Amino acid sequence: MRIVVDLTRCQGYAQCVFLAPEVFELHGEDALLYDPAVPDDQLDRVRQAAAACPVQAILVGEE
Ligand code: F3S
């Protein structure tokens, strides 16, 4: 599974970092780093993160 975060939408709410810390990392208030190729053992966490993001910035694509 691959993800894209729309960084123009991301406001640094950090729900993704809280729910999937192995995939998302915040540097400063709104500099989000992430792994676009999600490991299989992180799929559920990343789906939860996408659902929890208040501005729907995490776009999930199936492969
Ligand atoms: Fe940004 Fe949404 Fe995560 S606003 S920091 S992608 S929860």
CSV table of C-alpha atoms and ligand atoms in Angstrom, one decimal:
chain,number,residue,atom,x,y,z
A,1,MET,CA,0.0,0.0,0.0
A,2,ARG,CA,1.2,3.5,-0.8
A,3,ILE,CA,0.2,6.7,0.7
A,4,VAL,CA,0.6,10.4,-0.2
A,5,VAL,CA,0.2,13.2,2.3
A,6,ASP,CA,-1.1,16.4,0.8
A,7,LEU,CA,1.4,18.7,2.6
A,8,THR,CA,-0.5,21.8,1.5
A,9,ARG,CA,-3.4,20.5,3.7
A,10,CYS,CA,-1.4,19.1,6.6
A,11,GLN,CA,-1.7,21.4,9.6
A,12,GLY,CA,0.5,19.3,12.0
A,13,TYR,CA,-2.4,17.8,14.0
A,14,ALA,CA,-0.1,14.8,14.6
A,15,GLN,CA,-2.9,12.2,14.8
A,16,CYS,CA,-0.9,10.2,12.3
A,17,VAL,CA,2.2,10.3,14.3
A,18,PHE,CA,0.3,9.2,17.4
A,19,LEU,CA,-1.4,6.3,15.6
A,20,ALA,CA,1.4,5.2,13.3
A,21,PRO,CA,4.7,6.5,14.7
A,22,GLU,CA,6.8,4.0,12.6
A,23,VAL,CA,5.4,5.7,9.4
A,24,PHE,CA,4.9,9.3,10.3
A,25,GLU,CA,7.3,11.7,11.9
A,26,LEU,CA,6.8,15.4,12.7
A,27,HIS,CA,9.8,17.8,12.7
A,28,GLY,CA,8.8,21.1,14.2
A,29,GLU,CA,5.2,22.1,14.0
A,30,ASP,CA,4.2,21.1,10.5
A,31,ALA,CA,7.1,19.5,8.7
A,32,LEU,CA,5.8,16.0,8.3
A,33,LEU,CA,8.0,13.2,7.1
A,34,TYR,CA,6.5,9.8,6.1
A,35,ASP,CA,7.3,6.5,4.4
A,36,PRO,CA,5.1,6.5,1.2
A,37,ALA,CA,5.5,2.7,0.9
A,38,VAL,CA,3.7,1.4,3.9
A,39,PRO,CA,5.0,-1.9,5.4
A,40,ASP,CA,2.3,-4.6,5.6
A,41,ASP,CA,2.4,-4.7,9.4
A,42,GLN,CA,1.5,-0.9,9.5
A,43,LEU,CA,-1.5,-1.1,7.2
A,44,ASP,CA,-4.2,-1.0,9.9
A,45,ARG,CA,-2.4,1.8,11.8
A,46,VAL,CA,-2.1,3.9,8.6
A,47,ARG,CA,-5.7,3.4,7.7
A,48,GLN,CA,-6.6,4.6,11.2
A,49,ALA,CA,-4.3,7.6,10.8
A,50,ALA,CA,-5.9,8.5,7.5
A,51,ALA,CA,-9.4,8.3,9.1
A,52,ALA,CA,-8.3,10.3,12.1
A,53,CYS,CA,-6.5,13.2,10.2
A,54,PRO,CA,-8.8,16.2,10.8
A,55,VAL,CA,-8.1,17.7,7.4
A,56,GLN,CA,-8.0,14.4,5.4
A,57,ALA,CA,-4.5,15.0,4.2
A,58,ILE,CA,-3.5,11.4,4.1
A,59,LEU,CA,-4.5,9.7,0.8
A,60,VAL,CA,-4.3,6.0,0.8
A,61,GLY,CA,-3.9,4.0,-2.4
A,62,GLU,CA,-4.2,0.3,-2.7
A,63,GLU,CA,-1.6,-1.6,-4.7
B,1,F3S,FE1,-0.9,16.4,9.2
B,1,F3S,FE2,-3.1,15.1,9.4
B,1,F3S,FE3,-1.0,14.0,10.4
B,1,F3S,S1,-2.9,17.3,9.7
B,1,F3S,S2,0.3,15.8,11.0
B,1,F3S,S3,-1.4,14.5,8.2
B,1,F3S,S4,-2.9,14.0,11.3
